[in-house]
Coordinates of C-alpha atoms and ligand atoms in Angstrom, one line a residue:
M1 CA -13.5 -15.9 -16.6
A2 CA -12.1 -19.1 -18.2
V3 CA -11.6 -17.3 -21.5
A4 CA -9.9 -14.3 -20.0
G5 CA -7.8 -16.7 -18.0
S6 CA -6.7 -18.8 -21.0
R7 CA -6.0 -15.6 -23.0
R8 CA -3.8 -14.4 -20.3
M9 CA -2.1 -17.8 -20.3
I10 CA -1.5 -17.6 -24.1
W11 CA -0.1 -14.0 -23.7
A12 CA 2.1 -15.2 -20.9
V13 CA 3.4 -18.0 -23.0
E14 CA 4.1 -15.6 -25.9
M15 CA 5.8 -13.2 -23.5
A16 CA 7.9 -16.1 -22.1
V17 CA 9.0 -17.0 -25.6
I18 CA 10.0 -13.4 -26.3
V19 CA 11.9 -13.2 -23.0
M20 CA 13.6 -16.6 -23.6
G21 CA 14.6 -15.3 -27.1
L22 CA 16.1 -12.2 -25.6
M23 CA 17.8 -14.2 -23.0
A24 CA 19.3 -16.5 -25.7
M25 CA 20.6 -13.3 -27.4
A26 CA 22.1 -12.0 -24.2
S27 CA 25.6 -12.7 -23.2
P28 CA 26.1 -15.3 -20.4
T29 CA 26.8 -12.4 -17.9
M30 CA 23.4 -11.0 -18.6
Q31 CA 21.6 -13.1 -15.9
L32 CA 17.9 -12.4 -15.5
S33 CA 16.1 -12.9 -12.3
M34 CA 13.7 -15.7 -12.8
K35 CA 11.5 -14.6 -10.0
N36 CA 9.4 -12.5 -12.2
P37 CA 10.4 -13.6 -15.7
L38 CA 7.7 -11.7 -17.5
Q39 CA 6.9 -8.5 -15.5
G40 CA 9.6 -5.9 -16.1
A41 CA 11.8 -8.4 -17.9
V42 CA 12.4 -6.2 -20.9
Q43 CA 13.4 -3.3 -18.7
K44 CA 15.7 -5.6 -16.8
I45 CA 17.4 -6.6 -20.0
N46 CA 17.9 -2.9 -20.6
D47 CA 19.6 -2.7 -17.3
L48 CA 21.9 -5.5 -18.5
G49 CA 20.8 -7.8 -15.7
L50 CA 22.7 -5.9 -13.0
S51 CA 22.7 -7.5 -9.6
V52 CA 22.5 -4.6 -7.1
Y53 CA 22.0 -3.9 -3.5
A54 CA 19.4 -1.3 -2.9
I55 CA 19.5 1.6 -0.3
I56 CA 16.2 3.2 0.4
V57 CA 15.6 6.4 2.5
T58 CA 12.5 8.4 3.1
A59 CA 13.7 11.9 3.9
T60 CA 15.8 14.6 2.3
S61 CA 17.9 14.8 5.5
S62 CA 18.8 11.1 4.9
E63 CA 19.7 11.8 1.3
E64 CA 21.8 14.7 2.3
A65 CA 23.7 12.7 4.8
F66 CA 24.3 10.0 2.3
N67 CA 25.6 12.5 -0.3
E68 CA 27.8 14.1 2.2
S69 CA 29.4 10.9 3.3
G70 CA 30.9 10.5 -0.2
I71 CA 30.7 6.7 0.0
F72 CA 28.5 6.5 -3.1
N73 CA 29.7 7.2 -6.6
P74 CA 26.5 7.7 -8.8
D75 CA 27.0 7.1 -12.5
S76 CA 23.4 7.1 -13.9
S77 CA 19.8 7.6 -12.9
V78 CA 16.4 6.5 -14.0
V79 CA 13.1 8.1 -13.1
C80 CA 10.1 5.8 -12.7
K81 CA 6.7 6.7 -11.3
G82 CA 8.2 10.0 -10.0
R83 CA 11.0 8.3 -8.1
T84 CA 14.6 8.9 -9.0
F85 CA 16.7 5.7 -8.8
L86 CA 20.4 6.5 -8.7
L87 CA 22.7 3.8 -9.9
G88 CA 26.3 3.8 -8.8
T89 CA 29.0 2.1 -6.9
I90 CA 30.2 1.7 -3.3
Y91 CA 33.6 0.1 -2.9
G92 CA 33.3 -1.0 -6.5
R93 CA 30.0 -2.8 -6.1
K94 CA 26.8 -1.8 -7.8
F95 CA 24.2 -0.1 -5.7
V96 CA 20.9 1.6 -6.4
F97 CA 19.8 4.4 -4.2
V98 CA 16.3 5.9 -3.9
N99 CA 14.7 8.6 -1.7
S100 CA 11.1 7.5 -1.5
P101 CA 8.1 9.6 -0.6
D102 CA 6.6 8.4 2.7
S103 CA 3.5 9.6 4.6
P104 CA 1.7 7.3 4.4
A105 CA 4.1 4.4 4.4
I106 CA 2.2 2.8 1.5
N107 CA 4.3 5.2 -0.7
V108 CA 7.4 3.4 0.6
A109 CA 5.9 0.0 -0.2
I110 CA 5.2 1.1 -3.8
T111 CA 8.8 2.3 -4.1
M112 CA 9.9 -1.1 -2.8
E113 CA 7.8 -2.8 -5.4
I114 CA 9.2 -0.7 -8.3
L115 CA 12.8 -1.4 -7.0
A116 CA 12.1 -5.2 -7.0
D117 CA 10.5 -5.1 -10.4
K118 CA 13.1 -3.0 -12.1
F119 CA 16.3 -4.3 -10.7
N120 CA 17.8 -7.7 -9.9
L121 CA 18.2 -7.0 -6.2
L122 CA 20.5 -8.7 -3.8
G123 CA 18.9 -7.1 -0.8
I124 CA 17.5 -3.9 0.8
I125 CA 19.1 -1.5 3.2
Y126 CA 17.1 1.2 4.9
F127 CA 18.4 4.0 7.0
G128 CA 16.8 7.0 8.5
S129 CA 15.9 8.9 11.7
A130 CA 13.7 7.6 14.5
G131 CA 12.4 8.6 17.9
A132 CA 13.7 7.0 21.1
L133 CA 11.2 5.3 23.4
N134 CA 13.9 3.7 25.6
D135 CA 15.4 6.1 28.1
S136 CA 18.8 4.5 27.8
L137 CA 19.1 5.7 24.2
S138 CA 20.4 9.2 23.3
I139 CA 20.2 11.4 20.2
G140 CA 22.9 10.2 17.8
N141 CA 22.8 6.6 18.9
V142 CA 22.0 4.2 16.0
A143 CA 19.6 1.3 16.6
V144 CA 19.8 -1.8 14.4
P145 CA 16.5 -3.5 15.4
N146 CA 15.8 -7.2 15.1
L147 CA 12.0 -7.0 15.3
I148 CA 9.6 -4.6 13.7
G149 CA 6.0 -4.2 15.1
S150 CA 3.4 -2.5 13.1
T151 CA 1.7 -0.5 15.8
G152 CA -0.7 1.4 13.6
L153 CA -3.2 -1.4 13.0
W154 CA -6.0 -0.5 15.3
T155 CA -9.4 -1.9 16.0
W156 CA -10.9 0.9 17.9
Q157 CA -13.3 -0.4 20.5
P158 CA -16.2 1.4 22.1
I159 CA -16.3 2.4 25.8
N160 CA -17.2 -0.7 28.0
A161 CA -16.5 -3.1 25.1
P162 CA -16.6 -6.7 26.4
K163 CA -13.0 -7.2 25.3
E164 CA -11.0 -4.0 25.9
G165 CA -7.9 -3.3 23.8
L166 CA -4.5 -2.8 25.2
L167 CA -4.6 1.0 24.9
K168 CA -7.4 2.2 27.3
F169 CA -8.0 5.9 26.9
G170 CA -9.5 6.2 30.4
E171 CA -6.1 5.3 31.9
F172 CA -4.7 8.5 30.4
N173 CA -7.4 10.9 31.8
Y174 CA -6.0 13.9 33.5
P175 CA -5.7 14.5 36.4
E176 CA -7.2 11.1 37.3
K177 CA -7.8 7.8 35.5
G178 CA -11.4 7.0 34.7
E179 CA -13.9 6.3 32.0
N180 CA -13.4 7.8 28.5
W181 CA -15.7 7.9 25.5
L182 CA -12.8 7.0 23.3
G183 CA -12.9 3.5 24.7
S184 CA -9.8 1.4 23.9
V185 CA -7.6 0.3 21.0
Q186 CA -6.8 -3.3 20.2
Y187 CA -3.6 -3.8 18.2
D188 CA -3.9 -6.1 15.2
R189 CA -1.3 -8.3 13.6
S190 CA 0.2 -7.6 10.1
T191 CA -0.5 -9.9 7.2
A192 CA 3.0 -10.7 6.0
Y193 CA 4.0 -12.7 2.9
I194 CA 6.4 -15.3 4.4
N195 CA 7.7 -18.4 2.8
G196 CA 5.1 -18.5 0.0
T197 CA 2.0 -17.7 1.9
F198 CA 0.4 -14.9 3.9
K199 CA 0.8 -15.3 7.6
E200 CA -0.5 -13.2 10.6
R201 CA 2.4 -11.8 12.5
F202 CA 2.8 -9.1 15.1
W203 CA 6.6 -9.1 14.9
I204 CA 8.5 -9.0 11.6
R205 CA 12.1 -10.3 11.9
V206 CA 15.1 -8.6 10.2
T207 CA 17.1 -11.0 8.1
P208 CA 19.2 -12.8 10.7
E209 CA 22.3 -13.3 8.5
W210 CA 22.5 -9.6 7.9
Q211 CA 21.9 -8.8 11.5
K212 CA 24.8 -11.1 12.4
I213 CA 27.0 -9.1 10.0
A214 CA 25.9 -5.9 11.7
E215 CA 26.2 -7.2 15.3
E216 CA 29.9 -6.9 15.3
I217 CA 29.7 -3.1 14.8
C218 CA 29.4 -1.7 18.4
E219 CA 30.9 1.7 17.8
V220 CA 31.9 3.7 14.8
D221 CA 33.7 7.0 15.1
S222 CA 32.4 7.2 18.7
V223 CA 28.8 6.6 17.5
Q224 CA 27.1 4.0 19.8
V225 CA 25.3 1.2 17.9
V226 CA 22.6 -0.7 19.7
H227 CA 21.6 -4.1 18.5
G228 CA 18.7 -6.5 19.1
L229 CA 16.0 -3.9 20.0
R230 CA 12.5 -3.7 18.8
I231 CA 11.0 -0.9 16.7
S232 CA 7.4 0.3 16.5
S233 CA 6.4 1.5 13.1
A234 CA 3.2 3.3 12.2
D235 CA 2.0 6.2 10.1
T236 CA 1.3 8.0 13.3
Y237 CA 4.2 10.3 14.3
V238 CA 4.8 9.9 18.0
N239 CA 5.8 12.9 20.1
N240 CA 3.9 12.4 23.4
E241 CA 5.4 11.1 26.6
A242 CA 2.3 9.1 27.7
Y243 CA 2.1 7.2 24.5
K244 CA 5.9 6.8 24.3
N245 CA 5.8 5.1 27.7
F246 CA 2.8 3.0 26.7
L247 CA 4.6 1.7 23.6
Y248 CA 7.8 1.0 25.5
N249 CA 6.0 -0.7 28.4
T250 CA 3.5 -2.7 26.3
F251 CA 5.6 -3.8 23.3
K252 CA 9.1 -3.3 24.7
T253 CA 9.9 -1.3 21.6
S254 CA 12.9 1.1 22.0
V255 CA 12.5 3.2 18.8
V256 CA 9.6 4.4 16.7
D257 CA 9.5 5.4 13.1
K258 CA 7.1 5.5 10.1
S259 CA 8.8 3.7 7.2
S260 CA 10.4 0.5 8.6
V261 CA 7.4 -1.7 8.4
A262 CA 6.8 -0.9 4.8
V263 CA 10.4 -1.7 4.0
A264 CA 10.2 -5.0 5.9
L265 CA 7.0 -6.2 4.3
G266 CA 8.2 -5.2 0.9
A267 CA 11.4 -7.1 1.4
Y268 CA 9.5 -10.2 2.6
T269 CA 7.1 -10.1 -0.4
N270 CA 10.1 -10.1 -2.7
E271 CA 12.0 -12.7 -0.6
L272 CA 15.0 -10.3 -0.2
P273 CA 17.3 -9.9 2.8
F274 CA 16.9 -6.5 4.5
I275 CA 18.3 -4.5 7.4
L276 CA 17.4 -1.2 9.1
F277 CA 19.6 1.5 10.6
N278 CA 17.5 3.9 12.7
G279 CA 19.5 6.9 13.9
V280 CA 17.9 8.5 17.0
S281 CA 16.9 12.1 16.2
N282 CA 14.6 12.8 19.1
Y283 CA 13.0 11.4 22.3
A284 CA 9.3 11.0 21.1
N285 CA 8.3 12.6 24.5
G286 CA 7.1 16.1 23.5
S287 CA 10.6 17.5 23.9
D288 CA 11.5 19.8 21.0
V289 CA 15.1 18.7 21.1
K290 CA 15.7 17.1 17.7
N291 CA 18.7 16.5 15.5
S292 CA 17.9 14.7 12.3
T293 CA 21.2 15.8 10.7
L294 CA 23.2 14.0 13.4
A295 CA 20.9 11.0 13.4
N296 CA 21.3 10.5 9.7
A297 CA 25.0 11.2 9.6
N298 CA 25.5 8.6 12.3
A299 CA 23.2 6.1 10.6
V300 CA 25.3 6.5 7.4
K301 CA 28.5 5.8 9.4
V302 CA 27.1 2.5 10.6
L303 CA 25.7 1.8 7.1
N304 CA 29.1 2.4 5.6
R305 CA 30.7 0.0 8.1
F306 CA 28.0 -2.6 7.5
I307 CA 28.5 -2.4 3.7
Q308 CA 32.3 -2.9 4.2
R309 CA 31.5 -6.1 6.1
L310 CA 28.8 -7.2 3.8
L311 CA 31.1 -7.0 0.8
L312 CA 34.0 -8.9 2.5
P313 CA 34.7 -12.2 1.0
V314 CA 33.3 -14.8 3.5
P315 CA 36.3 -16.2 5.5
A316 CA 36.3 -20.0 5.9
S317 CA 35.9 -19.7 9.7
Y318 CA 32.8 -17.5 9.3
D319 CA 30.4 -20.2 10.7
D320 CA 32.4 -20.6 13.9
Ligands
LIG1 C1 22.5 13.9 -3.8 O1 23.3 13.6 -4.9 C2 22.6 13.3 -6.1 C3 23.6 12.8 -7.2 O2 24.7 13.6 -7.3 C4 21.9 14.5 -6.6 O3 21.1 14.3 -7.8 C5 20.9 14.9 -5.5 O4 20.2 16.1 -5.8 C6 21.6 15.1 -4.2 N1 20.6 15.2 -3.1 C7 20.6 16.2 -2.2 C8 19.5 16.2 -1.2 O5 21.5 17.0 -2.1
LIG2 C1 11.0 -20.1 6.0 O1 11.2 -21.5 5.8 C2 12.5 -21.9 6.2 C3 12.6 -23.4 5.9 O2 11.6 -24.1 6.4 C4 12.7 -21.6 7.7 O3 14.1 -22.0 8.0 C5 12.6 -20.1 7.9 O4 12.7 -19.8 9.2 C6 11.2 -19.7 7.4 N1 11.2 -18.2 7.4 C7 10.3 -17.5 8.2 C8 10.5 -16.1 8.2 O5 9.4 -18.1 8.8
LIG3 C1 16.7 -0.3 26.2 O1 18.0 -0.1 25.8 C2 19.0 -0.7 26.5 C3 20.4 -0.2 26.0 O2 20.5 -0.4 24.7 C4 18.9 -2.2 26.4 O3 19.9 -2.9 27.1 C5 17.5 -2.6 26.9 O4 17.3 -4.0 26.7 C6 16.4 -1.8 26.1 N1 15.1 -2.2 26.7 C7 14.3 -3.0 26.0 C8 13.0 -3.2 26.6 O5 14.5 -3.5 24.9
LIG4 C1 12.4 13.8 27.1 O1 13.4 12.8 27.3 C2 14.7 13.3 27.5 C3 15.7 12.2 27.5 O2 15.3 11.2 28.4 C4 14.7 14.2 28.7 O3 16.0 14.8 28.8 C5 13.7 15.4 28.5 O4 13.7 16.1 29.7 C6 12.3 14.8 28.2 N1 11.5 15.9 27.9 C7 10.2 15.9 28.2 C8 9.4 17.1 27.7 O5 9.7 15.1 28.9
LIG5 C1 23.1 18.5 15.5 O1 24.3 17.9 15.8 C2 25.5 18.4 15.2 C3 26.7 17.5 15.6 O2 26.7 17.3 16.9 C4 25.7 19.9 15.6 O3 26.8 20.4 14.9 C5 24.4 20.7 15.2 O4 24.5 22.0 15.7 C6 23.2 20.0 15.8 N1 22.0 20.6 15.3 C7 21.0 21.0 16.1 C8 19.8 21.6 15.4 O5 21.0 20.8 17.3

């Protein structure tokens, strides 16, 4: 163990020397992120130390909406681990765009890690479609949540467990409530990397500074933007009225999706700001009314407005 450890140390020191040497050769504008000076450093030098904002989506319908909006001017692409990263500009600033596989969301987390290793990121923006749990939301609304709850972390308890979980299957028996062999489900907290250590959290908070920038967008092109709501995120796709109502009543979550929690935890791990734009595509209640095209097109409209605001030079009175 000790030998392997010291070998790794020596290797790390040698690598650091190589990296320092390369940095010394680089022009002053070729700033390297010092967060991971070794891992991926050579590749970052190849990328000429670009500082970029990343946009991540997890569906073809999202990518189509992004392309159709015409806001992004791609100029190159790089394929890594099967993911295509498009580099380009939005309003003259460098962005990297990726459509990640999801299902399960661990695929999104892997894409997040590749992004963070390969590029000098300034932050992560996710957009996509989501189901509404809150009856005051309609298809086409765009939610900009402030809290993300991972609602797929279950400890599945037996029937008559001394400590029942929040989701008691017997309460959903039809036509009458009663006992159910499926017992109950206790919802566990996420382990999130926050401020240098792992912490147990149920709610993961969206970067407040970015949320503040987004909060001033109430309507874009007659698209209603809803702020400060909570989102449930889990690998389970929800399209069931009883469970929809349970999530809304228990966790006060207004929207549900599959990718957001992976984006959030990936951003936390890499200490990057992030924000989510969840366009409502359906009602998560068993209704077959669904419009992902509209949800994504509207999410892109809000994303576009957010980027305009994000890139604005900060006025002196901003803190007022
Ligand atoms: C979106 O545009 C990029 C770059 O032009 C292209 O490679 C990609 O195939 C397009 N995606 C879709 C879903 O049309
Ligand atoms: C991390 O630490 C800073 C400084 O103590 C604090 O302001 C911030 O709220 C912490 N972040 C989280 C997510 O707990
Ligand atoms: C449901 O959405 C409405 C409208 O956006 C909002 O005012 C309300 O607070 C939401 N409910 C919850 C529990 O968040
Ligand atoms: C689902 O919710 C929508 C919006 O509240 C409602 O119009 C629709 O009738 C509901 N469908 C079902 C199957 O409950
Ligand atoms: C989705 O919404 C758009 C814009 O309102 C509309 O043109 C389109 O027909 C809708 N698609 C579906 C499948 O309802």
